[in-house]
Short mmCIF file of C-alpha atoms and ligand atoms in Angstrom, two decimals:
data_model
loop_
_atom_site.label_atom_id
_atom_site.label_comp_id
_atom_site.label_asym_id
_atom_site.label_seq_id
_atom_site.Cartn_x
_atom_site.Cartn_y
_atom_site.Cartn_z
CA MET A 211 97.35 87.20 119.75
CA ASP A 212 99.83 89.83 120.94
CA LYS A 213 102.98 87.87 120.11
CA ASN A 214 105.04 90.62 118.52
CA PRO A 215 106.36 93.17 121.06
CA CYS A 216 108.19 95.05 118.26
CA PHE A 217 104.94 96.12 116.36
CA THR A 218 103.03 97.96 119.06
CA HIS A 219 99.98 99.68 117.65
CA LEU A 220 98.64 101.74 114.78
CA LYS A 221 99.10 105.56 114.94
CA CYS A 222 97.30 108.28 113.06
CA ARG A 223 99.69 110.35 110.66
CA GLU A 224 97.93 113.57 111.46
CA CYS A 225 97.23 113.70 115.20
CA GLY A 226 99.44 110.86 116.44
CA ARG A 227 96.55 109.01 118.35
CA SER A 228 97.12 105.40 119.02
CA TYR A 229 94.76 102.71 117.68
CA GLU A 230 94.63 98.83 118.32
CA LYS A 231 96.10 96.64 115.77
CA LEU A 232 92.76 95.86 113.91
CA ALA A 233 91.36 96.11 110.48
CA ILE A 234 90.96 99.95 110.52
CA HIS A 235 92.69 102.59 108.43
CA ILE A 236 91.26 106.02 109.37
CA CYS A 237 91.40 108.13 112.46
CA GLU A 238 87.91 108.72 113.91
CA PHE A 239 88.91 112.28 114.93
CA ASP A 240 90.53 113.87 111.87
CA PHE A 241 90.23 111.11 109.18
CA GLY A 242 94.03 110.89 108.93
CA PRO A 243 95.52 107.52 107.73
CA LEU A 244 96.61 105.12 110.35
CA GLU A 245 100.22 103.73 110.20
CA ALA A 246 101.96 100.94 111.88
CA ALA A 247 104.11 101.93 114.90
CA TYR A 248 107.05 100.05 116.44
CA ASP A 249 109.11 99.91 119.57
CA TYR A 250 112.63 100.52 117.98
CA ASP A 251 114.47 100.22 121.22
CA ALA A 252 113.04 96.65 121.52
CA ILE A 253 113.91 95.90 117.77
CA ARG A 254 117.63 97.16 117.89
CA PRO A 255 119.07 94.17 119.58
CA LEU A 256 116.87 91.77 117.68
CA LEU A 257 117.73 92.95 114.15
CA THR A 258 121.43 93.17 113.59
CA ARG A 259 123.34 92.77 110.22
CA GLU A 260 124.48 89.49 111.22
CA ILE A 261 120.91 88.14 112.25
CA ILE A 262 119.52 89.56 108.94
CA ALA A 263 122.20 87.99 106.89
CA SER A 264 121.56 84.58 108.50
CA ARG A 265 117.95 84.43 107.51
CA PRO A 266 116.48 83.15 104.25
CA ASP A 267 116.64 85.36 101.20
CA SER A 268 113.07 86.92 101.46
CA MET A 269 111.50 90.08 102.54
CA TRP A 270 110.78 88.50 105.80
CA ARG A 271 114.29 88.67 106.90
CA TYR A 272 113.34 92.03 108.28
CA ARG A 273 110.20 90.73 110.00
CA GLU A 274 110.73 92.76 113.40
CA LEU A 275 109.79 95.79 111.19
CA LEU A 276 106.78 94.36 109.60
CA PRO A 277 103.29 94.38 111.11
CA ILE A 278 102.18 90.99 111.87
CA ASP A 279 102.12 89.16 115.24
CA GLY A 280 103.14 85.62 114.38
CA GLU A 281 105.12 84.09 111.64
CA PRO A 282 104.43 85.06 108.07
CA THR A 283 101.93 82.57 106.58
CA VAL A 284 101.53 84.17 103.07
CA GLY A 285 104.25 85.04 100.56
CA ARG A 286 107.10 83.42 102.52
CA GLN A 287 109.31 83.34 99.34
CA THR A 288 108.41 86.92 98.22
CA GLY A 289 111.19 89.66 97.88
CA PHE A 290 115.02 89.75 98.12
CA THR A 291 114.89 90.45 94.21
CA PRO A 292 118.21 91.26 92.51
CA LEU A 293 119.76 94.75 92.95
CA VAL A 294 121.62 94.86 89.56
CA LYS A 295 124.55 97.04 88.85
CA ALA A 296 123.73 98.66 85.62
CA PRO A 297 126.80 100.02 83.91
CA ARG A 298 125.52 100.05 80.30
CA LEU A 299 122.39 101.99 81.24
CA ALA A 300 124.55 104.32 83.35
CA ARG A 301 126.50 105.23 80.46
CA ALA A 302 123.36 105.78 78.34
CA LEU A 303 121.87 108.09 80.95
CA GLY A 304 125.09 109.74 81.65
CA VAL A 305 125.60 108.87 85.36
CA ARG A 306 128.52 107.40 87.23
CA GLU A 307 126.99 104.71 89.27
CA LEU A 308 123.52 103.22 88.59
CA TYR A 309 121.73 100.14 90.14
CA VAL A 310 118.44 98.63 89.21
CA LYS A 311 116.18 97.28 92.00
CA ASN A 312 114.49 94.50 89.77
CA ASP A 313 111.08 93.69 91.12
CA THR A 314 110.12 92.46 87.63
CA VAL A 315 111.09 88.94 88.90
CA ASN A 316 109.40 89.20 92.27
CA TYR A 317 107.67 85.98 93.46
CA PRO A 318 104.91 84.89 92.74
CA THR A 319 103.47 87.45 90.33
CA LEU A 320 106.32 89.55 88.93
CA SER A 321 105.78 92.82 90.63
CA PHE A 322 106.56 94.93 93.80
CA LYS A 323 102.83 94.21 94.82
CA ASP A 324 103.84 90.80 95.91
CA ARG A 325 105.37 92.45 98.90
CA VAL A 326 102.44 94.28 100.21
CA VAL A 327 100.08 91.54 99.63
CA SER A 328 102.36 89.06 101.41
CA VAL A 329 101.93 91.36 104.58
CA ALA A 330 98.29 92.29 104.10
CA LEU A 331 97.19 88.45 103.70
CA SER A 332 99.37 87.33 106.54
CA ARG A 333 97.64 89.86 108.78
CA ALA A 334 94.22 89.11 107.18
CA ARG A 335 94.68 85.62 108.41
CA GLU A 336 95.68 86.76 111.88
CA LEU A 337 92.62 88.96 112.11
CA GLY A 338 90.29 86.08 110.92
CA PHE A 339 89.23 87.09 107.40
CA GLU A 340 88.10 84.33 105.00
CA THR A 341 87.58 86.52 101.94
CA VAL A 342 90.20 89.10 100.82
CA ALA A 343 89.66 91.73 98.18
CA CYS A 344 91.11 94.82 96.59
CA ALA A 345 90.65 97.65 94.24
CA SER A 346 93.41 97.49 91.67
CA THR A 347 95.08 99.03 88.55
CA GLY A 348 96.26 95.40 87.70
CA ASN A 349 99.24 94.17 89.53
CA LEU A 350 97.70 94.21 92.99
CA ALA A 351 94.71 92.15 91.63
CA ASN A 352 97.21 89.60 90.32
CA SER A 353 99.06 89.34 93.59
CA VAL A 354 95.95 89.15 95.70
CA ALA A 355 94.44 86.52 93.45
CA ALA A 356 97.61 84.24 93.40
CA ASN A 357 98.44 84.63 97.11
CA ALA A 358 94.77 83.96 98.22
CA ALA A 359 94.72 80.74 96.01
CA SER A 360 97.95 79.41 97.68
CA ALA A 361 96.64 80.35 101.06
CA GLY A 362 93.23 78.95 100.71
CA LEU A 363 91.56 82.18 101.01
CA LYS A 364 88.47 83.50 98.81
CA ALA A 365 89.47 86.41 96.61
CA CYS A 366 87.44 89.15 95.00
CA VAL A 367 89.29 91.70 92.80
CA LEU A 368 87.97 94.78 91.32
CA ILE A 369 89.65 96.48 88.34
CA PRO A 370 88.85 99.13 85.82
CA ALA A 371 87.43 97.27 82.82
CA ASP A 372 89.72 98.43 80.16
CA LEU A 373 93.10 96.87 81.78
CA GLU A 374 95.58 95.03 79.69
CA ARG A 375 94.93 91.45 78.80
CA GLY A 376 98.10 90.32 80.71
CA LYS A 377 96.74 91.78 83.89
CA VAL A 378 93.06 90.42 83.38
CA ILE A 379 94.24 86.93 82.52
CA GLY A 380 96.84 87.16 85.31
CA SER A 381 93.96 87.30 87.86
CA LEU A 382 91.28 85.02 86.39
CA VAL A 383 93.77 82.06 86.07
CA TYR A 384 93.87 81.73 89.89
CA GLY A 385 90.17 81.27 90.12
CA ALA A 386 89.36 84.59 91.84
CA GLN A 387 86.21 86.47 91.43
CA VAL A 388 87.35 89.21 89.00
CA ILE A 389 84.92 92.14 88.43
CA GLY A 390 85.56 94.75 85.75
CA ILE A 391 84.12 98.13 86.58
CA HIS A 392 83.25 100.49 83.76
CA GLY A 393 85.04 103.51 85.19
CA ALA A 394 88.39 104.78 86.26
CA TYR A 395 90.48 103.52 89.27
CA ASP A 396 88.92 106.08 91.59
CA GLN A 397 85.54 105.04 90.92
CA VAL A 398 86.61 101.36 91.62
CA ASN A 399 88.11 102.42 94.89
CA ARG A 400 85.10 104.36 95.96
CA LEU A 401 82.92 101.21 95.27
CA CYS A 402 85.45 99.10 97.32
CA SER A 403 85.06 101.34 100.40
CA GLU A 404 81.16 100.81 100.34
CA ILE A 405 81.66 96.99 99.82
CA ALA A 406 84.11 96.71 102.57
CA GLY A 407 81.83 98.40 105.05
CA LYS A 408 78.79 96.14 103.97
CA TYR A 409 80.36 92.77 103.47
CA GLY A 410 83.22 92.66 106.14
CA TRP A 411 85.99 91.49 103.75
CA GLY A 412 89.52 92.12 104.20
CA PHE A 413 90.27 94.65 101.47
CA VAL A 414 94.16 94.97 101.32
CA ASN A 415 94.19 98.46 100.31
CA VAL A 416 91.10 99.83 102.26
CA ASN A 417 90.57 98.29 105.94
CA LEU A 418 93.98 96.41 105.73
CA ARG A 419 95.84 99.38 104.27
CA PRO A 420 98.06 100.08 107.37
CA TYR A 421 99.44 96.47 107.05
CA TYR A 422 99.67 96.40 103.13
CA ALA A 423 101.57 99.74 102.92
CA GLU A 424 104.25 98.51 105.32
CA GLY A 425 105.22 95.72 102.98
CA SER A 426 106.61 98.34 100.46
CA LYS A 427 109.34 99.18 103.14
CA THR A 428 111.10 95.72 102.28
CA MET A 429 112.01 97.06 98.77
CA GLY A 430 113.93 99.91 100.69
CA PHE A 431 115.52 97.51 103.20
CA GLU A 432 116.82 95.23 100.39
CA ILE A 433 118.38 98.15 98.58
CA LEU A 434 120.37 99.21 101.77
CA GLU A 435 121.43 95.69 102.63
CA GLN A 436 122.44 94.79 98.87
CA LEU A 437 124.37 97.98 98.45
CA GLY A 438 126.43 96.76 101.40
CA TRP A 439 124.58 98.48 104.27
CA ARG A 440 124.62 102.04 102.86
CA ILE A 441 122.10 104.50 101.77
CA PRO A 442 122.15 105.30 97.86
CA ARG A 443 122.46 109.08 97.27
CA HIS A 444 119.52 109.06 94.87
CA THR A 445 116.52 106.71 94.63
CA ILE A 446 114.01 107.17 91.85
CA VAL A 447 110.41 105.69 92.38
CA CYS A 448 107.39 105.68 90.05
CA MET A 449 104.17 106.81 91.88
CA ALA A 450 100.62 105.55 91.64
CA SER A 451 99.08 106.36 95.09
CA GLY A 452 102.51 107.47 96.32
CA SER A 453 102.66 104.91 98.98
CA LEU A 454 105.72 102.99 97.88
CA LEU A 455 107.75 106.34 97.69
CA THR A 456 106.91 107.18 101.27
CA LYS A 457 107.66 103.70 102.52
CA ILE A 458 111.07 103.60 100.91
CA HIS A 459 111.64 106.90 102.77
CA LYS A 460 110.50 105.31 105.95
CA ALA A 461 112.58 102.25 105.38
CA TYR A 462 115.81 104.28 105.02
CA LYS A 463 114.99 106.27 108.25
CA GLU A 464 114.32 103.11 110.19
CA PHE A 465 117.50 101.38 109.23
CA ALA A 466 119.32 104.44 110.26
CA ALA A 467 117.45 104.83 113.43
CA ILE A 468 118.17 101.35 114.46
CA GLY A 469 121.71 101.65 113.51
CA LEU A 470 121.94 99.25 110.57
CA VAL A 471 123.29 102.02 108.18
CA GLU A 472 124.96 105.41 108.71
CA GLU A 473 122.78 108.24 108.14
CA THR A 474 124.25 109.83 104.99
CA ALA A 475 122.44 112.25 102.77
CA PHE A 476 119.86 110.84 100.34
CA SER A 477 117.28 112.12 97.94
CA ILE A 478 114.05 110.44 96.90
CA HIS A 479 112.55 111.39 93.44
CA GLY A 480 109.02 110.64 92.18
CA ALA A 481 108.00 109.72 88.53
CA GLN A 482 104.67 109.61 86.77
CA ALA A 483 103.14 109.49 83.35
CA LEU A 484 101.95 112.72 81.95
CA GLY A 485 98.40 111.40 81.24
CA CYS A 486 98.04 110.98 85.00
CA SER A 487 100.64 112.96 87.07
CA PRO A 488 98.68 114.48 89.93
CA ILE A 489 101.65 114.17 92.36
CA SER A 490 104.49 115.17 89.99
CA ALA A 491 102.33 118.18 88.80
CA ALA A 492 101.88 119.54 92.47
CA MET A 493 105.51 118.93 93.40
CA LYS A 494 106.67 120.90 90.10
CA LYS A 495 104.38 123.71 91.22
CA GLY A 496 105.74 123.66 94.59
CA SER A 497 102.47 122.97 96.08
CA ASP A 498 101.25 120.19 98.35
CA ILE A 499 97.77 120.24 97.19
CA VAL A 500 97.24 117.36 94.82
CA LYS A 501 94.58 118.19 92.14
CA PRO A 502 92.71 115.14 91.08
CA VAL A 503 92.94 113.93 87.60
CA PRO A 504 89.32 112.89 86.79
CA LYS A 505 90.07 111.00 83.35
CA PRO A 506 93.59 109.49 83.40
CA ASP A 507 94.75 109.14 79.70
CA THR A 508 98.06 107.06 79.40
CA ILE A 509 99.38 103.61 78.48
CA VAL A 510 100.77 103.51 81.93
CA LYS A 511 97.53 101.98 83.39
CA SER A 512 99.36 100.59 86.65
CA LEU A 513 100.05 104.18 87.82
CA ALA A 514 96.81 105.64 86.60
CA ILE A 515 95.40 106.87 90.07
CA GLY A 516 93.69 110.24 89.65
CA THR A 517 93.22 110.85 93.43
CA PRO A 518 96.29 109.32 95.00
CA ALA A 519 95.81 108.53 98.64
CA ASP A 520 99.40 109.28 99.66
CA GLY A 521 100.13 112.03 97.20
CA TYR A 522 100.43 114.65 100.06
CA TYR A 523 102.85 112.55 102.10
CA ALA A 524 104.84 111.58 98.86
CA ILE A 525 105.40 115.37 98.26
CA HIS A 526 106.63 115.80 101.68
CA SER A 527 108.95 112.84 101.60
CA MET A 528 110.32 114.11 98.30
CA ARG A 529 110.78 117.68 99.74
CA GLU A 530 112.26 116.57 103.10
CA THR A 531 115.00 114.67 101.15
CA GLY A 532 115.69 117.38 98.60
CA GLY A 533 114.20 115.16 95.99
CA ALA A 534 112.38 116.16 92.76
CA ALA A 535 109.43 114.91 90.67
CA GLU A 536 109.42 114.35 86.83
CA ASP A 537 106.77 113.09 84.40
CA CYS A 538 107.02 111.80 80.73
CA THR A 539 104.90 111.13 77.78
CA ASP A 540 103.81 107.71 76.61
CA GLU A 541 106.30 107.93 73.70
CA GLU A 542 109.04 108.44 76.45
CA VAL A 543 107.73 105.55 78.42
CA ILE A 544 108.10 103.21 75.39
CA ALA A 545 111.66 104.53 74.70
CA GLY A 546 112.39 103.95 78.41
CA ILE A 547 111.27 100.34 78.34
CA ARG A 548 113.47 99.72 75.33
CA LEU A 549 116.43 101.37 76.62
CA LEU A 550 116.31 99.32 79.74
CA ALA A 551 115.85 96.06 77.80
CA GLU A 552 118.62 96.91 75.30
CA THR A 553 121.17 97.96 77.85
CA GLU A 554 120.64 95.64 80.79
CA GLY A 555 118.32 92.78 79.50
CA ILE A 556 115.47 93.80 81.72
CA PHE A 557 111.84 93.92 80.45
CA ALA A 558 109.87 96.07 82.49
CA GLU A 559 106.28 97.10 82.36
CA THR A 560 105.16 100.64 81.38
CA ALA A 561 105.64 101.86 85.06
CA GLY A 562 109.43 100.87 84.56
CA GLY A 563 109.46 102.84 81.39
CA VAL A 564 108.23 105.89 83.57
CA THR A 565 111.05 105.36 86.04
CA VAL A 566 113.78 105.17 83.25
CA ALA A 567 112.38 108.10 81.30
CA CYS A 568 112.09 110.30 84.35
CA ALA A 569 115.52 109.37 85.59
CA GLN A 570 116.97 110.54 82.14
CA LYS A 571 115.30 113.86 82.63
CA LEU A 572 116.43 114.38 86.30
CA ILE A 573 119.93 113.53 85.09
CA ARG A 574 119.91 115.86 82.13
CA SER A 575 118.35 118.77 84.02
CA GLY A 576 121.13 118.44 86.90
CA ALA A 577 118.60 117.52 89.65
CA ILE A 578 120.66 114.29 89.77
CA PRO A 579 124.38 115.23 89.43
CA ALA A 580 126.41 112.88 87.10
CA GLY A 581 128.91 111.90 89.79
CA GLU A 582 126.41 110.46 92.34
CA SER A 583 124.97 106.98 92.83
CA VAL A 584 121.43 106.18 91.67
CA VAL A 585 118.89 103.23 92.34
CA LEU A 586 115.92 102.84 90.00
CA CYS A 587 113.10 100.95 91.44
CA ILE A 588 111.74 98.94 88.58
CA THR A 589 108.45 97.54 89.84
CA GLY A 590 106.64 95.21 87.31
CA HIS A 591 107.33 92.75 84.28
CA GLY A 592 106.76 93.81 80.80
CA LEU A 593 105.07 90.66 79.63
CA LYS A 594 102.02 91.95 81.56
CA THR A 595 101.84 95.06 79.28
CA GLN A 596 102.73 93.78 75.98
CA GLU A 597 100.14 95.92 73.97
CA ALA A 598 101.89 99.07 75.15
CA ILE A 599 104.93 98.19 73.02
CA ALA A 600 103.70 95.85 70.52
CA GLY A 601 104.77 97.41 67.12
CA HIS A 602 107.13 99.61 68.63
CA CYS A 603 110.32 97.40 68.79
CA GLY A 604 110.19 95.99 65.20
CA GLU A 605 108.99 92.66 63.91
CA PRO A 606 110.89 89.40 63.27
CA ARG A 607 112.25 88.94 59.73
CA LEU A 608 110.46 85.86 58.06
CA ILE A 609 112.30 83.37 55.89
CA ASN A 610 112.00 79.78 54.90
CA PRO A 611 114.12 77.17 56.71
CA SER A 612 116.80 77.55 54.16
CA LEU A 613 120.53 78.69 54.61
CA ARG A 614 120.52 80.47 51.32
CA GLU A 615 117.76 82.61 52.56
CA PHE A 616 119.44 83.32 55.84
CA ASP A 617 122.56 84.26 53.99
CA ALA A 618 120.64 86.74 51.74
CA LEU A 619 118.85 88.07 54.72
CA LEU A 620 122.14 88.84 56.63
CA ALA A 621 123.70 90.35 53.47
CA SER A 622 120.77 92.58 52.87
CA GLN A 623 120.33 94.25 56.21
CA GLU A 624 122.15 96.99 57.86
CA PRO A 625 125.16 95.86 59.94
CA GLN A 626 124.09 95.61 63.61
CA PRO A 627 127.02 96.23 66.11
CA HIS A 628 126.32 93.00 68.07
CA LEU A 629 126.25 90.85 64.92
CA SER A 630 129.28 91.99 63.28
C1 LIG B 993 101.14 99.82 92.39
C2 LIG B 993 102.35 99.96 91.40
C3 LIG B 993 103.36 101.10 91.79
C4 LIG B 993 103.27 102.19 92.82
O1 LIG B 993 102.21 102.14 93.59
P1 LIG B 993 101.94 103.12 94.96
O2 LIG B 993 100.42 103.15 95.01
O3 LIG B 993 102.51 104.45 94.45
O4 LIG B 993 102.54 102.45 96.04
C5 LIG B 993 104.47 101.14 90.97
N1 LIG B 993 104.71 100.26 89.87
C6 LIG B 993 103.93 99.36 89.73
C7 LIG B 993 104.15 98.29 88.68
C8 LIG B 993 102.69 99.17 90.48
O5 LIG B 993 101.83 98.08 90.09
ZN1 LIG B 994 94.05 111.49 113.82
#
């Protein structure tokens, strides 16, 4: 089924050895992670700005740079989410030019994970899997469950038992097998490696990880196209395993390599929550040794990976591009969620609060100069993590259906700028 001459093989990130395009993810010689490799000379004439612009508004408009052989069969409507100019948030953060890449409205499950799952399940079908599975901190489970349902695949998703209700129900509703594990994500992930070996399922972030991970590049490709085919000076990305950050870096390099954008200077910065910040902590220390966090403790459950698979590579991406890492408290996460909502009308989940809060710190510290352009990657919707902010943004005022009571209420409260 070797229909795609652009996607040539899998390649070890450590030793560079080549592998066939199968459901494998680790080099047999040094246990390095395998990554999709392409023939960029073949891609250059096939993927021009004009050709891309003529295609439907989805992440598949860059399909020559994605690791499947035939046409995509899962998630064909995913991606091409808005890149929103955010002048009011820019003013609040003290920076000249700011954009929000808004994956809170991604299709079908309102997070950036729909990108990785579209690729992983399209490839899973090509490789003949009938059951797909994942270890997840929530959003991945939602996306695997939904996309498997619409593709007619069986799904089994494994999550830490203490996730937010919105994430749990957002997997159950699609009829997937949902298994809550008493333990942290690392333990869920370890169990999944054992299950993958024994049952022969397609685990999107284990044996299908090389395909899954490439889906994240499309967030980067879209930013470049939507900015008018240019690279933003600064991009801020929240990190769980660190994969998304490394793939945005790869996306920028690939578009420059095939001549779709001019290769201008850019920095990629990483953001984590203090209750689980192994990558940011190592980066801040100037080390590339990521020290595991055995018991993550933060409201930001979607980013709570104590042993991040791509932490080492994320640090190298930040370092190579002159980026920095930041971290923030749970209180700062809540303030970040509210600030984004109140200035730009975008309701992000806790991970988005991390991105906003860390952006504020990077700008204040001067790591991001006030006169330069910034893109924030906002990766998931706030309705899925309501318990994190319930009680932190006020309560409705209650009255009877009476104009007199309404008049009295308005007269009694502090004048609000947008009501006067
Ligand atoms: C999974 C996830 C991320 C980042 O994931 P990586 O493992 O670093 O690629 C960011 N935001 C949200 C909301 C996520 O669910
Ligand atoms: Zn190797």
